[in-house]
Amino acid sequence: FFPYIFLKYRNDKLKKMKESERDWKEVAKKERGSGMNVAKLDSQIAQYQKQISALEKQITLVSQQRNALNVG
């Protein structure tokens, strides 16, 4: 029961984070196109991508653990 709720919450959070990442990339693209320096924004996006990656790994790990419990 707990892994299911955890996974649902984390997957919802991951979806929102990816949407936000996409939006920020679009902002950076537009700013870059207007000649603005977006180095700081690019750096923040890179940090956000690391957070997304860590969350994806966490979801994968919990999913694997849940599957192992279901099999065992």
Coordinates of C-alpha atoms in Angstrom, one line a residue:
F1 CA 0.0 0.0 0.0
F2 CA 2.7 2.5 1.0
P3 CA 4.8 2.0 -2.1
Y4 CA 1.8 2.6 -4.3
I5 CA 1.0 5.9 -2.7
F6 CA 4.6 6.9 -2.7
L7 CA 5.0 6.1 -6.4
K8 CA 1.8 7.9 -7.3
Y9 CA 2.9 11.0 -5.4
R10 CA 6.4 10.9 -6.9
N11 CA 5.2 10.3 -10.4
D12 CA 2.8 13.2 -10.2
K13 CA 5.7 15.4 -8.8
L14 CA 7.9 14.2 -11.6
K15 CA 5.3 15.1 -14.3
K16 CA 5.0 18.6 -12.8
M17 CA 8.8 19.0 -12.7
K18 CA 9.2 18.0 -16.3
E19 CA 6.5 20.4 -17.4
S20 CA 8.2 23.2 -15.4
E21 CA 11.6 22.2 -17.0
R22 CA 10.0 22.4 -20.4
D23 CA 8.6 25.9 -19.6
W24 CA 11.9 27.2 -18.3
K25 CA 13.7 25.8 -21.4
E26 CA 11.2 27.7 -23.6
V27 CA 11.8 30.9 -21.6
A28 CA 15.6 30.5 -22.0
K29 CA 15.2 29.9 -25.7
K30 CA 13.2 33.1 -26.1
E31 CA 15.6 35.1 -24.0
R32 CA 18.6 33.7 -25.9
G33 CA 16.9 34.7 -29.1
S34 CA 16.5 38.2 -28.0
G35 CA 20.2 38.4 -27.2
M36 CA 20.0 38.2 -23.5
N37 CA 22.6 36.4 -21.4
V38 CA 20.9 33.3 -20.0
A39 CA 23.9 31.6 -18.5
K40 CA 22.5 31.8 -15.0
L41 CA 19.1 30.5 -16.2
D42 CA 20.8 27.6 -18.0
S43 CA 22.7 26.8 -14.8
Q44 CA 19.5 26.7 -12.8
I45 CA 17.8 24.5 -15.5
A46 CA 20.8 22.1 -15.3
Q47 CA 20.3 21.9 -11.5
Y48 CA 16.6 21.2 -12.0
Q49 CA 17.5 18.5 -14.4
K50 CA 19.7 16.9 -11.8
Q51 CA 16.8 17.0 -9.3
I52 CA 14.5 15.3 -12.0
S53 CA 17.2 12.7 -12.6
A54 CA 17.4 11.9 -8.9
L55 CA 13.7 11.6 -8.6
E56 CA 13.5 9.3 -11.6
K57 CA 16.2 7.1 -9.9
Q58 CA 14.2 7.1 -6.7
I59 CA 11.0 6.1 -8.5
T60 CA 12.8 3.3 -10.3
L61 CA 14.3 2.0 -7.0
V62 CA 11.0 1.9 -5.2
S63 CA 9.3 0.3 -8.2
Q64 CA 12.0 -2.4 -8.2
Q65 CA 11.6 -3.0 -4.5
R66 CA 7.8 -3.2 -4.9
N67 CA 8.1 -5.7 -7.7
A68 CA 10.5 -7.8 -5.6
L69 CA 8.0 -7.8 -2.8
N70 CA 5.2 -8.8 -5.1
V71 CA 7.2 -11.7 -6.5
G72 CA 8.5 -12.9 -3.2

